[in-house]
Amino acid sequence: MHRVPSLGNGVSVPITDADFPALLEALRSDSLPDHGSEFLVDWMGVKTRIPMLPWAPAELAGTTSTDLPIPDDGYRSEDFEYAALARAVQGITHHPIRIVEIGAGWAPWAVAALVHARRQGIGGIAIAVEADPRRCAWACMHAQDNGIAATLVSGKPRQLAGRLNKAIQSSQPDRRQLVIVQAAAWHESG
């Protein structure tokens, strides 16, 4: 089966089911952090605080999973979304990562990309746009749990652009930072 995830830049690259294992292996971490009692640590080395996700099976807390999420991981997503992330960051080794996650929830993709950037020894900035204040708090916590600096930007629509620009301008290219924008995304201002 062919799936064609968009990389968000107008480029769509076909990914076949047979491509998934190699793409996902490219995201694998050789060194996994301790899971403690409330985290799931996945094969990418990303820690997720299971108690903050009401839909996630509680028995995942305090575990480490080294299995590739084929066909899915049971709490976050399906294999083709991981493959799209792998394809998006594939080959980035010298330039800072730039990623935007819209409808971000707890920013799992933005944080995973920044964790991957750290393993590659490169900086990056991710922007996570989420309207729900509770999920914005989760995104801040998820970033901090994974050693990523997080900044929350909120305000009225006319204030957001200036505040977002200031947060981006203050980021350092050699660091990894998540900027969470508390707003709904739409194709025009309002």
Short mmCIF file of C-alpha atoms in Angstrom, two decimals:
data_model
loop_
_atom_site.label_atom_id
_atom_site.label_comp_id
_atom_site.label_asym_id
_atom_site.label_seq_id
_atom_site.Cartn_x
_atom_site.Cartn_y
_atom_site.Cartn_z
CA MET A 1 0.00 0.00 0.00
CA HIS A 2 1.22 3.53 -0.80
CA ARG A 3 0.62 6.40 1.57
CA VAL A 4 1.52 9.93 0.63
CA PRO A 5 2.05 12.06 3.73
CA SER A 6 2.61 15.73 3.09
CA LEU A 7 5.79 17.14 4.55
CA GLY A 8 3.99 20.44 5.10
CA ASN A 9 6.03 22.31 2.53
CA GLY A 10 3.98 21.40 -0.52
CA VAL A 11 6.09 18.31 -1.13
CA SER A 12 4.47 14.92 -0.98
CA VAL A 13 6.76 11.91 -1.09
CA PRO A 14 5.24 8.45 -1.44
CA ILE A 15 6.10 6.10 1.41
CA THR A 16 5.28 2.42 1.09
CA ASP A 17 4.56 0.11 4.01
CA ALA A 18 7.85 -1.63 3.19
CA ASP A 19 9.68 1.68 3.83
CA PHE A 20 8.38 1.99 7.41
CA PRO A 21 10.93 -0.18 9.27
CA ALA A 22 13.99 1.57 7.83
CA LEU A 23 12.51 5.03 8.29
CA LEU A 24 11.51 4.32 11.89
CA GLU A 25 14.90 2.78 12.68
CA ALA A 26 16.46 6.09 11.64
CA LEU A 27 14.65 7.68 14.61
CA ARG A 28 15.78 5.01 17.12
CA SER A 29 17.85 6.13 20.09
CA ASP A 30 20.84 4.06 21.21
CA SER A 31 20.51 5.42 24.74
CA LEU A 32 17.13 5.46 26.48
CA PRO A 33 16.42 7.53 29.61
CA ASP A 34 14.98 5.99 32.78
CA HIS A 35 11.20 5.69 32.65
CA GLY A 36 10.52 6.31 36.33
CA SER A 37 7.07 5.44 37.60
CA GLU A 38 4.89 7.65 35.41
CA PHE A 39 6.63 7.77 32.04
CA LEU A 40 6.62 5.62 28.97
CA VAL A 41 9.99 5.84 27.25
CA ASP A 42 9.72 4.91 23.60
CA TRP A 43 12.26 3.56 21.12
CA MET A 44 13.09 7.16 20.06
CA GLY A 45 14.14 8.04 23.61
CA VAL A 46 11.11 10.29 24.15
CA LYS A 47 9.59 10.29 27.62
CA THR A 48 5.81 10.67 27.78
CA ARG A 49 4.04 11.29 31.07
CA ILE A 50 1.21 8.74 30.73
CA PRO A 51 -0.99 10.07 33.60
CA MET A 52 -1.46 13.37 31.74
CA LEU A 53 -3.03 11.58 28.75
CA PRO A 54 -6.50 10.38 29.80
CA TRP A 55 -6.86 8.12 26.74
CA ALA A 56 -3.51 6.35 27.20
CA PRO A 57 -3.58 2.91 28.85
CA ALA A 58 -2.45 3.40 32.47
CA GLU A 59 -0.31 0.25 32.34
CA LEU A 60 2.10 2.03 29.98
CA ALA A 61 3.32 4.23 32.87
CA GLY A 62 6.65 3.07 34.24
CA THR A 63 7.65 1.17 31.08
CA THR A 64 10.10 1.32 28.22
CA SER A 65 9.17 0.20 24.72
CA THR A 66 11.91 -0.67 22.25
CA ASP A 67 9.44 -1.99 19.65
CA LEU A 68 8.81 -0.05 16.48
CA PRO A 69 5.21 1.21 16.40
CA ILE A 70 4.07 -0.98 13.52
CA PRO A 71 1.11 -0.75 12.99
CA ASP A 72 0.78 1.69 15.94
CA ASP A 73 2.04 2.38 19.44
CA GLY A 74 -1.24 2.08 21.33
CA TYR A 75 -1.32 5.61 22.70
CA ARG A 76 -0.01 8.22 20.27
CA SER A 77 -0.21 7.27 16.64
CA GLU A 78 0.14 4.95 13.68
CA ASP A 79 3.30 3.90 11.88
CA PHE A 80 2.73 6.13 8.85
CA GLU A 81 2.84 9.27 11.01
CA TYR A 82 6.18 8.19 12.48
CA ALA A 83 7.40 7.48 8.93
CA ALA A 84 6.36 10.99 7.88
CA LEU A 85 8.35 12.47 10.79
CA ALA A 86 11.37 10.36 9.85
CA ARG A 87 11.12 11.46 6.22
CA ALA A 88 10.77 15.12 7.27
CA VAL A 89 13.97 15.08 9.37
CA GLN A 90 15.87 12.66 7.14
CA GLY A 91 19.26 14.00 6.16
CA ILE A 92 19.20 17.04 8.45
CA THR A 93 22.62 16.91 10.04
CA HIS A 94 24.16 20.38 9.75
CA HIS A 95 21.29 22.86 9.88
CA PRO A 96 18.91 23.58 12.75
CA ILE A 97 15.57 21.77 12.56
CA ARG A 98 12.48 23.91 11.97
CA ILE A 99 9.13 22.27 12.58
CA VAL A 100 5.54 23.44 13.07
CA GLU A 101 2.85 21.25 14.62
CA ILE A 102 -0.72 22.51 14.23
CA GLY A 103 -3.40 21.18 16.58
CA ALA A 104 -0.46 20.03 18.65
CA GLY A 105 -2.09 18.61 21.78
CA TRP A 106 0.91 17.82 23.98
CA ALA A 107 3.30 18.47 21.04
CA PRO A 108 4.46 14.87 20.57
CA TRP A 109 5.82 15.39 17.04
CA ALA A 110 7.55 18.69 17.76
CA VAL A 111 9.23 17.27 20.88
CA ALA A 112 10.22 14.05 19.07
CA ALA A 113 11.83 16.11 16.29
CA LEU A 114 13.77 18.19 18.83
CA VAL A 115 14.89 15.06 20.73
CA HIS A 116 16.11 13.68 17.39
CA ALA A 117 17.92 16.98 16.70
CA ARG A 118 19.69 16.72 20.06
CA ARG A 119 20.94 13.22 19.16
CA GLN A 120 22.22 14.62 15.85
CA GLY A 121 24.02 17.41 17.70
CA ILE A 122 22.07 20.16 15.99
CA GLY A 123 19.81 22.90 17.26
CA GLY A 124 16.28 23.66 16.28
CA ILE A 125 13.05 25.37 17.04
CA ALA A 126 9.58 23.92 16.93
CA ILE A 127 6.33 25.82 17.04
CA ALA A 128 3.33 23.98 18.45
CA VAL A 129 -0.06 25.62 17.94
CA GLU A 130 -2.78 24.42 20.33
CA ALA A 131 -5.99 26.17 21.45
CA ASP A 132 -6.76 24.14 24.59
CA PRO A 133 -4.99 25.69 27.65
CA ARG A 134 -4.77 22.28 29.37
CA ARG A 135 -3.02 20.74 26.38
CA CYS A 136 -0.70 23.75 26.14
CA ALA A 137 0.33 23.02 29.73
CA TRP A 138 0.89 19.38 28.73
CA ALA A 139 3.10 20.54 25.82
CA CYS A 140 5.22 22.64 28.21
CA MET A 141 5.53 19.71 30.59
CA HIS A 142 6.31 17.22 27.80
CA ALA A 143 9.09 19.46 26.46
CA GLN A 144 10.60 19.97 29.91
CA ASP A 145 10.38 16.24 30.69
CA ASN A 146 12.54 15.68 27.60
CA GLY A 147 15.09 18.41 28.34
CA ILE A 148 13.68 20.85 25.79
CA ALA A 149 13.26 24.53 26.67
CA ALA A 150 9.63 25.61 26.32
CA THR A 151 8.02 29.02 25.98
CA LEU A 152 4.26 29.64 26.03
CA VAL A 153 2.93 32.45 23.85
CA SER A 154 -0.66 33.57 24.36
CA GLY A 155 -2.81 36.65 23.94
CA LYS A 156 -5.27 38.26 21.59
CA PRO A 157 -4.83 37.55 17.87
CA ARG A 158 -3.12 40.87 17.15
CA GLN A 159 -0.67 40.30 20.02
CA LEU A 160 0.25 36.76 19.04
CA ALA A 161 2.31 37.58 15.94
CA GLY A 162 4.54 40.00 17.83
CA ARG A 163 4.95 37.70 20.81
CA LEU A 164 5.68 34.70 18.58
CA ASN A 165 8.24 36.70 16.60
CA LYS A 166 9.92 37.81 19.84
CA ALA A 167 10.08 34.21 21.11
CA ILE A 168 11.59 33.01 17.84
CA GLN A 169 14.10 35.88 17.66
CA SER A 170 15.26 35.19 21.23
CA SER A 171 15.93 31.52 20.48
CA GLN A 172 19.54 30.49 20.04
CA PRO A 173 20.31 28.50 16.87
CA ASP A 174 22.48 25.93 18.67
CA ARG A 175 19.79 25.13 21.28
CA ARG A 176 16.53 23.25 20.97
CA GLN A 177 13.39 25.15 21.92
CA LEU A 178 9.65 24.57 21.73
CA VAL A 179 7.40 27.60 21.38
CA ILE A 180 3.80 26.76 22.26
CA VAL A 181 1.28 29.15 20.75
CA GLN A 182 -2.04 29.05 22.60
CA ALA A 183 -4.37 29.73 19.70
CA ALA A 184 -6.54 28.10 17.11
CA ALA A 185 -5.01 27.89 13.64
CA TRP A 186 -6.93 29.19 10.66
CA HIS A 187 -6.03 30.38 7.18
CA GLU A 188 -6.83 34.01 7.97
CA SER A 189 -6.61 36.28 11.01
CA GLY A 190 -9.65 36.62 13.21
#
